[in-house]
mmCIF file of C-alpha atoms in Angstrom:
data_model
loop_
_atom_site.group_PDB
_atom_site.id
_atom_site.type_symbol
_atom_site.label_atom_id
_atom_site.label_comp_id
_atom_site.label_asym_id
_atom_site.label_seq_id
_atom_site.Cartn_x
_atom_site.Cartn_y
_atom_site.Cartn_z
ATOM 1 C CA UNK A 646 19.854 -90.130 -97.583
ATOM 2 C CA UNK A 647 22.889 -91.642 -98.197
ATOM 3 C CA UNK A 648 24.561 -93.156 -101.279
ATOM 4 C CA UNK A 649 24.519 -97.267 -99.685
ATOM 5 C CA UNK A 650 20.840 -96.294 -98.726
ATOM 6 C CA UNK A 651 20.190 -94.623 -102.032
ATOM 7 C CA UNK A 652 21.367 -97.639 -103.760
ATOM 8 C CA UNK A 653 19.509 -100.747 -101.980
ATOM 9 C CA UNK A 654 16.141 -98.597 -102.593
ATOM 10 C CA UNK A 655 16.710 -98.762 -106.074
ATOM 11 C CA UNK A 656 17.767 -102.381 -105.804
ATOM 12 C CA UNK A 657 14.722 -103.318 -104.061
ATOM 13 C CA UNK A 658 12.418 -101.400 -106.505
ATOM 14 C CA UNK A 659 14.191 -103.524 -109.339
ATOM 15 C CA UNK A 660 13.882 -106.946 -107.643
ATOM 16 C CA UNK A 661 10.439 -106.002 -107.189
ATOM 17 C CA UNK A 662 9.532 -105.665 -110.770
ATOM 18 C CA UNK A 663 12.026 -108.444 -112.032
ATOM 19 C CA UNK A 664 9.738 -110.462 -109.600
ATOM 20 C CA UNK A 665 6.739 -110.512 -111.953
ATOM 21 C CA UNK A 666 9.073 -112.168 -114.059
ATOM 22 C CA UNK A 667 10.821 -114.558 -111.686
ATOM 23 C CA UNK A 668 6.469 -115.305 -110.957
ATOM 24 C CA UNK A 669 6.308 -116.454 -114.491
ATOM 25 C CA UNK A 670 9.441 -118.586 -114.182
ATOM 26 C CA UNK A 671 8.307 -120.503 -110.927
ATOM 27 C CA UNK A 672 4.875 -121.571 -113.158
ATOM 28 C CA UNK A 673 7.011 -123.331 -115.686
ATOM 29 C CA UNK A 674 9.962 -124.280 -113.984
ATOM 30 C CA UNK A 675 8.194 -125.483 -109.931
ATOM 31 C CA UNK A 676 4.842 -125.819 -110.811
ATOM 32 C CA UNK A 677 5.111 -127.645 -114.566
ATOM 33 C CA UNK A 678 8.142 -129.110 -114.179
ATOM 34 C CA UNK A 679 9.632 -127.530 -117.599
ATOM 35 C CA UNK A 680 12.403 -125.627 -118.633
ATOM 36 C CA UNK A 681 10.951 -122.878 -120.461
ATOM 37 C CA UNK A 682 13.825 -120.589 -122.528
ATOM 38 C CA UNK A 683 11.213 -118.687 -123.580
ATOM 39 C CA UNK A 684 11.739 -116.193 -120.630
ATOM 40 C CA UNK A 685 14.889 -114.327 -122.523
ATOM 41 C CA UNK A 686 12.702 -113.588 -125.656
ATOM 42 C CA UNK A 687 9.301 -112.644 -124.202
ATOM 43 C CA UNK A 688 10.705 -110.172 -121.684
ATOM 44 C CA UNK A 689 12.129 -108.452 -124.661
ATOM 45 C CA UNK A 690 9.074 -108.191 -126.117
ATOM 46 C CA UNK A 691 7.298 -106.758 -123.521
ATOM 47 C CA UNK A 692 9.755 -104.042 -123.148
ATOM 48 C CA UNK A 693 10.798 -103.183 -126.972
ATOM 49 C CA UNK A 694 6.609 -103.350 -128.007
ATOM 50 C CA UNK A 695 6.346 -101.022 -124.358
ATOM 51 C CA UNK A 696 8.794 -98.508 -125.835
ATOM 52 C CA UNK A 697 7.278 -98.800 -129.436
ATOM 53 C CA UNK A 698 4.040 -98.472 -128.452
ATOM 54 C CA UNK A 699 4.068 -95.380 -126.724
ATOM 55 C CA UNK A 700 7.056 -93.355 -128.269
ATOM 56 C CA UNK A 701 5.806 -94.325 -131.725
ATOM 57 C CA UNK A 702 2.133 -94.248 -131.537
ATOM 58 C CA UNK A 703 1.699 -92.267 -128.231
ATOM 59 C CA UNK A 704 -0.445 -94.865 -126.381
ATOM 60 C CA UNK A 705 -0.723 -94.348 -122.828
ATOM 61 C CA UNK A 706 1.774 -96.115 -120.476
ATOM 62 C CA UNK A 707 -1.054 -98.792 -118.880
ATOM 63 C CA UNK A 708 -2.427 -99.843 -122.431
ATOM 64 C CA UNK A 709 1.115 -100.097 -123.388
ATOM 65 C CA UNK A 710 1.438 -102.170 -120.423
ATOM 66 C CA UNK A 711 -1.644 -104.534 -121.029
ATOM 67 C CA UNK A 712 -0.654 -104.787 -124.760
ATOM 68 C CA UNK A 713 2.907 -106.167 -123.412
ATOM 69 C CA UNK A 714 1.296 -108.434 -121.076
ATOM 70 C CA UNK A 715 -0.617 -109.853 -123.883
ATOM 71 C CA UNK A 716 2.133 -110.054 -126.381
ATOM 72 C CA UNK A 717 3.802 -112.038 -124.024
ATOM 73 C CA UNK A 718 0.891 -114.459 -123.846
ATOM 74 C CA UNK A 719 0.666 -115.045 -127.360
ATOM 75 C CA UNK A 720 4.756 -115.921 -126.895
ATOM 76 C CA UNK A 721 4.284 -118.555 -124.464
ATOM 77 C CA UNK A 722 1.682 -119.895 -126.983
ATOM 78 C CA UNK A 723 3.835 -120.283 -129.275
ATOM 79 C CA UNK A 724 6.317 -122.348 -127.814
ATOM 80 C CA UNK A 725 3.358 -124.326 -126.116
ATOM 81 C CA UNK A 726 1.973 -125.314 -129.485
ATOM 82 C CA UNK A 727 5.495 -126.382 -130.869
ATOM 83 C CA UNK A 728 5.884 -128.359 -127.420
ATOM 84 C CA UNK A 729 2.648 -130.000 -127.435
ATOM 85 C CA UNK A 730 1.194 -130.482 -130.960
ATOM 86 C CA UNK A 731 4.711 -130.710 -133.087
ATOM 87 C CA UNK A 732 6.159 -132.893 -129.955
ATOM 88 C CA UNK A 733 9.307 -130.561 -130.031
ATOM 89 C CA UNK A 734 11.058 -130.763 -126.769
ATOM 90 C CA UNK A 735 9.759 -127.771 -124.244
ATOM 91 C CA UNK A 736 13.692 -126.884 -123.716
ATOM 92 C CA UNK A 737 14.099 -126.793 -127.597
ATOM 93 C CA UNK A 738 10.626 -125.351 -128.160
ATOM 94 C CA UNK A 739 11.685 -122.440 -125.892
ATOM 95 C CA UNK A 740 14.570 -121.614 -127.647
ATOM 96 C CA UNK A 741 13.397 -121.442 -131.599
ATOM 97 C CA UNK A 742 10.386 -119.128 -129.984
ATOM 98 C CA UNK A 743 13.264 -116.619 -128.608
ATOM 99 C CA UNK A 744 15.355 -117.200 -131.556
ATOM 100 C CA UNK A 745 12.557 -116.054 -133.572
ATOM 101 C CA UNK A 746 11.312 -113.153 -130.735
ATOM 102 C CA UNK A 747 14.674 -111.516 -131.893
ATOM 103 C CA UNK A 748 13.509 -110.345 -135.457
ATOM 104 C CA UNK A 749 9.988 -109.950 -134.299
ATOM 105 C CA UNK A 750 11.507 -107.339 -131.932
ATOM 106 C CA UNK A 751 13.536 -105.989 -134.193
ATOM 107 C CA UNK A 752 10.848 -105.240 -136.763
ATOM 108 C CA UNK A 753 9.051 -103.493 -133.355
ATOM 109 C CA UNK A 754 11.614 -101.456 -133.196
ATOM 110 C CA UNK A 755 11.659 -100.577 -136.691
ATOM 111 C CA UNK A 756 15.228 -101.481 -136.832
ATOM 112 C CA UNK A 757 16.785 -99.591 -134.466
ATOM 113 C CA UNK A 758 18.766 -101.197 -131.238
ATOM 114 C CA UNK A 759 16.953 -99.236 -128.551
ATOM 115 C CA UNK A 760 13.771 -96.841 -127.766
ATOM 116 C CA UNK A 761 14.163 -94.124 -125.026
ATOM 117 C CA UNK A 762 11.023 -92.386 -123.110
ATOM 118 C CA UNK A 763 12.834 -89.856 -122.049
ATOM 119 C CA UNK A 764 9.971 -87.434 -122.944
ATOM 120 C CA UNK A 765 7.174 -89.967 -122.420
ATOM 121 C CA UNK A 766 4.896 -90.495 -119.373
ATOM 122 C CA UNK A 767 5.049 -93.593 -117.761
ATOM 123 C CA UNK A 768 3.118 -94.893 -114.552
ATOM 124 C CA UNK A 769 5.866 -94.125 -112.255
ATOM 125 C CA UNK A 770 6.524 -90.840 -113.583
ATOM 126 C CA UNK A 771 2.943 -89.554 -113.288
ATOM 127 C CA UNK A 772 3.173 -90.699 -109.646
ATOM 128 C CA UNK A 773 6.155 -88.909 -109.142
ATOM 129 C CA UNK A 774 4.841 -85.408 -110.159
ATOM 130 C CA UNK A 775 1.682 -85.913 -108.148
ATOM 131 C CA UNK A 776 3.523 -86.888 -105.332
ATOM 132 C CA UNK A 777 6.860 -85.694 -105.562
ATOM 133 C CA UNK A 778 8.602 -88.641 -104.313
ATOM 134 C CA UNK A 779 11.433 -90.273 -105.791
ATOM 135 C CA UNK A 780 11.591 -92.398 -108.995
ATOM 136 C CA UNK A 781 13.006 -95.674 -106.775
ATOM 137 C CA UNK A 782 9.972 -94.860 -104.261
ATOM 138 C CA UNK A 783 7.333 -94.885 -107.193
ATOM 139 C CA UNK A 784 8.472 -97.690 -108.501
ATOM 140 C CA UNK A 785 8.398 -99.501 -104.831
ATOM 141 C CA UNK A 786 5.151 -98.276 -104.532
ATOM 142 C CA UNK A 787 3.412 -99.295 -107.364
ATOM 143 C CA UNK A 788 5.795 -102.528 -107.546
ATOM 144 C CA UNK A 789 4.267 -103.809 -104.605
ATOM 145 C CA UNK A 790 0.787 -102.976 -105.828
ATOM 146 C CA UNK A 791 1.061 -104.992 -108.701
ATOM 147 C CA UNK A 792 2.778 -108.042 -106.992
ATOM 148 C CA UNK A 793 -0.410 -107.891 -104.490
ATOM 149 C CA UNK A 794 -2.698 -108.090 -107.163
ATOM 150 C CA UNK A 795 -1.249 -110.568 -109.060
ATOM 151 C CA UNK A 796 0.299 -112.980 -105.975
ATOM 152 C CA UNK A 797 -3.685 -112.689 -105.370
ATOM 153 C CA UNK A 798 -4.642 -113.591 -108.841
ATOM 154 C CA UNK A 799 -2.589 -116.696 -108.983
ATOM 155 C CA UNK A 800 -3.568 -117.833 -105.350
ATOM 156 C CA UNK A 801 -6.960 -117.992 -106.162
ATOM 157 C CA UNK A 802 -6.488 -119.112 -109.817
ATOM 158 C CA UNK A 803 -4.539 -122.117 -108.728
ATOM 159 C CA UNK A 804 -7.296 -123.274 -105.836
ATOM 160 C CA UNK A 805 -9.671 -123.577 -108.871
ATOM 161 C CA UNK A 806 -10.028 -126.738 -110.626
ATOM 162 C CA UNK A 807 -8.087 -125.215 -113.749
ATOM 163 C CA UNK A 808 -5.302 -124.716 -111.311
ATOM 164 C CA UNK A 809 -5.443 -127.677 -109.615
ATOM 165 C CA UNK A 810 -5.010 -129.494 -112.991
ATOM 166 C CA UNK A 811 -2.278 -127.255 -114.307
ATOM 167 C CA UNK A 812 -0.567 -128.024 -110.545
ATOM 168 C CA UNK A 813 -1.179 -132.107 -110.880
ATOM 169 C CA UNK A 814 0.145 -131.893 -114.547
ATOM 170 C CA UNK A 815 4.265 -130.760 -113.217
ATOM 171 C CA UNK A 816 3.552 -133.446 -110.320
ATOM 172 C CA UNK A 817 2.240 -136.386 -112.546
ATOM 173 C CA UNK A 818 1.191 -135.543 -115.639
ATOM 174 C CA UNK A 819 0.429 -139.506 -116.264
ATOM 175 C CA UNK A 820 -2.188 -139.829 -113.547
ATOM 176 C CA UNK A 821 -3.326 -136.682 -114.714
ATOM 177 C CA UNK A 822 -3.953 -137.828 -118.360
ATOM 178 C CA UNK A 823 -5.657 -140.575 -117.059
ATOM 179 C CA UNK A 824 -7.909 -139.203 -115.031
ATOM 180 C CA UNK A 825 -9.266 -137.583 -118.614
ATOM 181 C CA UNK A 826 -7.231 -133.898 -118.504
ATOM 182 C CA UNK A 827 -6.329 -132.510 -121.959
ATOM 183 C CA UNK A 828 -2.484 -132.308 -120.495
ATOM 184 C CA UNK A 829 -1.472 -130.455 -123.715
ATOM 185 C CA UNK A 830 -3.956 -128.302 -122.679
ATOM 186 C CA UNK A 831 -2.863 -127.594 -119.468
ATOM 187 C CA UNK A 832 0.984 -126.988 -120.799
ATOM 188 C CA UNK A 833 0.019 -124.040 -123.080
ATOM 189 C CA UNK A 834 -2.350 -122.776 -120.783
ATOM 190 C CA UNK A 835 0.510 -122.626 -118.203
ATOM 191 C CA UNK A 836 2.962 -121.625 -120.919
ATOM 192 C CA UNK A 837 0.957 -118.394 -121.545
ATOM 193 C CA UNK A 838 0.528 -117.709 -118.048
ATOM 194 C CA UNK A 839 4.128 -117.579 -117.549
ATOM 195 C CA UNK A 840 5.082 -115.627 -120.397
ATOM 196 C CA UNK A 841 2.547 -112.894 -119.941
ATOM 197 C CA UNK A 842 4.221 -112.589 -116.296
ATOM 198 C CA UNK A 843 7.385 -112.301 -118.093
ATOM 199 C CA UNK A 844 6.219 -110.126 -121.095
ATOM 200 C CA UNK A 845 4.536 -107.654 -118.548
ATOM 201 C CA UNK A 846 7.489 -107.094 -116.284
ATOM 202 C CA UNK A 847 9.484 -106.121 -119.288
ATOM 203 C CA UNK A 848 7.134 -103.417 -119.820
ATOM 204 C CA UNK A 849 7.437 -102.213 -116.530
ATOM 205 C CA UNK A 850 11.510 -102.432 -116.639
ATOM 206 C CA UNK A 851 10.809 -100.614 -119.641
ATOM 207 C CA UNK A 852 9.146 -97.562 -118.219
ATOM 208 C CA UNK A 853 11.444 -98.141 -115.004
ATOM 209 C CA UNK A 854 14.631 -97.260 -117.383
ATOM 210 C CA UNK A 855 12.868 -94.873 -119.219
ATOM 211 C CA UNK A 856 14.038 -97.052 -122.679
ATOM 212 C CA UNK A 857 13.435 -100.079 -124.584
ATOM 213 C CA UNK A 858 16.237 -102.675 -125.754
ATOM 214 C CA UNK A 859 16.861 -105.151 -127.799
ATOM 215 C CA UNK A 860 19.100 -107.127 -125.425
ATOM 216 C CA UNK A 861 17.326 -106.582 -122.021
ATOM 217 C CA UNK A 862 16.132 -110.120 -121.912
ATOM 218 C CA UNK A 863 19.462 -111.466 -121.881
ATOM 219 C CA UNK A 864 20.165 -113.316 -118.793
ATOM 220 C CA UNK A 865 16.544 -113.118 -117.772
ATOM 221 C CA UNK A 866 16.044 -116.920 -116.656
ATOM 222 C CA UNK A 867 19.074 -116.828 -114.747
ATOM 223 C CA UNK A 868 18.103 -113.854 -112.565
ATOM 224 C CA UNK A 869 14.256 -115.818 -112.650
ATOM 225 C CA UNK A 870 15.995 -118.732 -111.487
ATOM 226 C CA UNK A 871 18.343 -117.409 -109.195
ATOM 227 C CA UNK A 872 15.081 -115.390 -107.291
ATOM 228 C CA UNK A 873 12.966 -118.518 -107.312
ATOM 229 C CA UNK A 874 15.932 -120.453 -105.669
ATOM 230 C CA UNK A 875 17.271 -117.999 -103.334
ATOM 231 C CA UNK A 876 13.645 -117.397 -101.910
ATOM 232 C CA UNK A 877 12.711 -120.988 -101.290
ATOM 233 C CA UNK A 878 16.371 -120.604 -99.254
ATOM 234 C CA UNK A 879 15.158 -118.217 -97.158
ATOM 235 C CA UNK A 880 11.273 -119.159 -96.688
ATOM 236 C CA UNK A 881 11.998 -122.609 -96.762
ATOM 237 C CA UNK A 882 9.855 -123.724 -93.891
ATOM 238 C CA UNK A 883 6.555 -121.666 -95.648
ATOM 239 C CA UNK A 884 5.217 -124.400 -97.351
ATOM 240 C CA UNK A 885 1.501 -123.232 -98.341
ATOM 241 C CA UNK A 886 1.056 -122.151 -101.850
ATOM 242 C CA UNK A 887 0.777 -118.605 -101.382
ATOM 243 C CA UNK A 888 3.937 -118.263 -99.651
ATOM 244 C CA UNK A 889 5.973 -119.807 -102.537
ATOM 245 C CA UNK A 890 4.719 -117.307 -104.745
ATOM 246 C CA UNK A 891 5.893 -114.422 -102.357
ATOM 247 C CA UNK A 892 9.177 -116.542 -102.198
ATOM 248 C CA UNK A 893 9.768 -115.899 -105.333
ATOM 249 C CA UNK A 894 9.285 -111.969 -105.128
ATOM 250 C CA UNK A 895 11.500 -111.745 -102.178
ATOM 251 C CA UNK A 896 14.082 -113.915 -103.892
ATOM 252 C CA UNK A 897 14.266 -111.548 -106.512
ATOM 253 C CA UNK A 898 14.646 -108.478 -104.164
ATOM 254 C CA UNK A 899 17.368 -109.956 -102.316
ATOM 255 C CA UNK A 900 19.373 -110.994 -105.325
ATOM 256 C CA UNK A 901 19.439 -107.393 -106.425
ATOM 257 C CA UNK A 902 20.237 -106.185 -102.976
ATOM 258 C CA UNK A 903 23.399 -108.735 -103.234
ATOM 259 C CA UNK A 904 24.138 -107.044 -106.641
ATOM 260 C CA UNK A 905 24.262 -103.496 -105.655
ATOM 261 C CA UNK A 906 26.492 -104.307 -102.476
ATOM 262 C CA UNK A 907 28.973 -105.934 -104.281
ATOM 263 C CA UNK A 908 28.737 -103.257 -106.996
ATOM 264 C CA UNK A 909 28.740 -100.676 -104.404
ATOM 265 C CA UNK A 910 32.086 -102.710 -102.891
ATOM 266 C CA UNK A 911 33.850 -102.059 -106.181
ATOM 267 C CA UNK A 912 33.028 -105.305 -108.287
ATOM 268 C CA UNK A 913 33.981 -104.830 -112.074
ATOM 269 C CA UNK A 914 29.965 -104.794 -114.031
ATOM 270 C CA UNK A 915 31.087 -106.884 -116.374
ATOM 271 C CA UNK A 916 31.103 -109.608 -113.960
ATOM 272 C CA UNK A 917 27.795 -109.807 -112.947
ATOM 273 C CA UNK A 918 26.752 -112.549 -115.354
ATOM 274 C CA UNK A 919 29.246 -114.471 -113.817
ATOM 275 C CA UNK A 920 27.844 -113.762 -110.293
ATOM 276 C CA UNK A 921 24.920 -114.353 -110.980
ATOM 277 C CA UNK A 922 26.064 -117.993 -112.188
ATOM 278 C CA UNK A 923 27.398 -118.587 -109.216
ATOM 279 C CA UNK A 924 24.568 -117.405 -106.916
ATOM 280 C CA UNK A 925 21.716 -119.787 -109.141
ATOM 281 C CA UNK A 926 24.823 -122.661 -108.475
ATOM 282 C CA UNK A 927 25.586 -121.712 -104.948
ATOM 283 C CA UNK A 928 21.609 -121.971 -104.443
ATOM 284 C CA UNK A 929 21.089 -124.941 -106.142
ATOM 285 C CA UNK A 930 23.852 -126.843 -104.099
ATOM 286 C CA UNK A 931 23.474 -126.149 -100.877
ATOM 287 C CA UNK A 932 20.258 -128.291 -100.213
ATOM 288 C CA UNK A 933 22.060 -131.365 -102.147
ATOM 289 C CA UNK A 934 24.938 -130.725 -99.981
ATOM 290 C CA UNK A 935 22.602 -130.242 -96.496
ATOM 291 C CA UNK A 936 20.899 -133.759 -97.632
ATOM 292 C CA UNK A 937 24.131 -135.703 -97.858
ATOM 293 C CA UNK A 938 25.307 -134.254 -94.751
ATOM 294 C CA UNK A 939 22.628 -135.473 -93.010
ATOM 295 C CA UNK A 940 22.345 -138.795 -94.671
ATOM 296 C CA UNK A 941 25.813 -138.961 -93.618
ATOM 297 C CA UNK A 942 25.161 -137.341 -90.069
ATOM 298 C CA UNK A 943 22.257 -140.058 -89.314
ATOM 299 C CA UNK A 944 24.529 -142.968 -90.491
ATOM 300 C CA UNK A 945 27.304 -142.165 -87.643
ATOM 301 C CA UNK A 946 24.349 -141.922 -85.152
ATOM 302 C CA UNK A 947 22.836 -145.332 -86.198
ATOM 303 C CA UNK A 948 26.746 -146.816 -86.380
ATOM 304 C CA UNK A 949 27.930 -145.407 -83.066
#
């Protein structure tokens, strides 16, 4: 196989599992309507308790897993219950909750920077020495496994009534309120949801890179972002519910497909924050742009 092919594997086996995340940044930011900084904090959290977890108390990679899922739960509630009971602003709210994730993970960590598993067992290592495939090609595997169950998860939980009042709180959360629904309520609930997304695909990038770090939730909601944007680009006429969620997956396979061209093309690493600033901008202008065009287009037509 060659090197290019080699390298947008491994790219799509990433975007795969940073699309659990980018599936907890479409609930807060599409569906609720709030800018949750959260995201940076509790994907740290999944991945430092991951590595903790299992190098220091030799829990198996799944409970590991389930335990960062959770942990990233309890995050989201956190920043819920300063956003709805102390009335701080959910932007605001977001970031104390990762200001204070970054001792909590520290103190995980006992201290120290980073955790490797470089002698650990994780579930895409066990597949590979049943199967003998490649690490990228375990990881795709059970990547897409877990996206099915959970795109399936949220498609039915938002068709329930729960869901339909967590979707009519981002739309109107007025009418909502009035028609008796704890909206609070509704904003932690989604709040946890989201961050338990975002706390479990840290665990997973965790046992993907065989280590644990302090700093790998940097630059998480712009790569979140950046997915949920680019895929509503390129599945913009799927409208249903279930697509949207899948949008968001693909979004985040393509962005790292983009990054490992360019990187492959000989851009300098260091600049990939900066690309992807540009790519969530890029993405975010072109349908202003396309509407004015058109308003403008339509105007000539009427004139002439």
């Amino acid at each position: 196989m060659s090197a290019w092919l080699v390298s947008i594997e491994g790219a799509i086996s990433q975007g795969i599992i940073y699309g659990i995340m980018a599936l907890g940044v479409y609930i807060t930011f599409r569906i609720m309507d709030i800018a949750d900084l959260t995201v940076d904090g509790s994907f740290a959290l999944g991945s430092c308790l991951c590595a903790a977890l299992m190098v220091n108390y030799g829990m198996n990679a799944i409970v590991a897993l389930s335990l960062s899922l959770g942990a990233g739960v309890l995050a989201g509630a956190v920043t819920g219950f300063l956003h709805t009971v102390l009335e701080i602003p959910a932007i605001l709210a977001g970031i104390l909750t990762q200001i204070g994730l970054w001792s909590i993970n520290l103190r995980i960590m006992s201290g120290a920077a980073n955790i490797t598993l470089l002698n650990q067992k994780t579930i895409f290592t066990s597949l590979v020495e049943r199967t003998g495939w490649t690490q990228a090609s375990a990881v795709l595997v059970i990547g897409l496994v877990i996206v099915a169950i959970l795109v399936i998860i949220l498609y039915w939980l938002f068709g329930t009534e729960i869901g339909a009042a967590l979707r009519a709180t981002g739309n109107n959360e007025h009418m909502i309120r009035a028609l008796g629904v704890n909206v609070k309520w509704t904003k932690v609930l989604a709040l946890m949801i989201s961050n338990g997304l975002v706390g479990l695909s840290g665990g997973l990038v965790c046992q993907m890179n065989k280590f644990g770090d302090i700093n790998s939730g940097t630059g998480s909601i712009v790569i979140g972002l950046a997915a949920i944007v680019i895929g509503e680009m390129l599945m913009k006429k799927c409208l249903s519910f279930g697509s949207k969620l899948i949008s968001a997956v693909l979004g985040s396979m393509v962005y790292f497909v983009i990054r490992a061209i360019v990187l492959r093309l000989g851009m300098n690493p260091n600049d990939m924050k900066l690309l992807s600033a540009v790519l969530v901008a890029v993405a975010l202008c072109i349908p202003v742009l396309a509407g004015k065009w058109k308003m403008k287009h339509s105007y000539i037509e009427g004139g002439e």
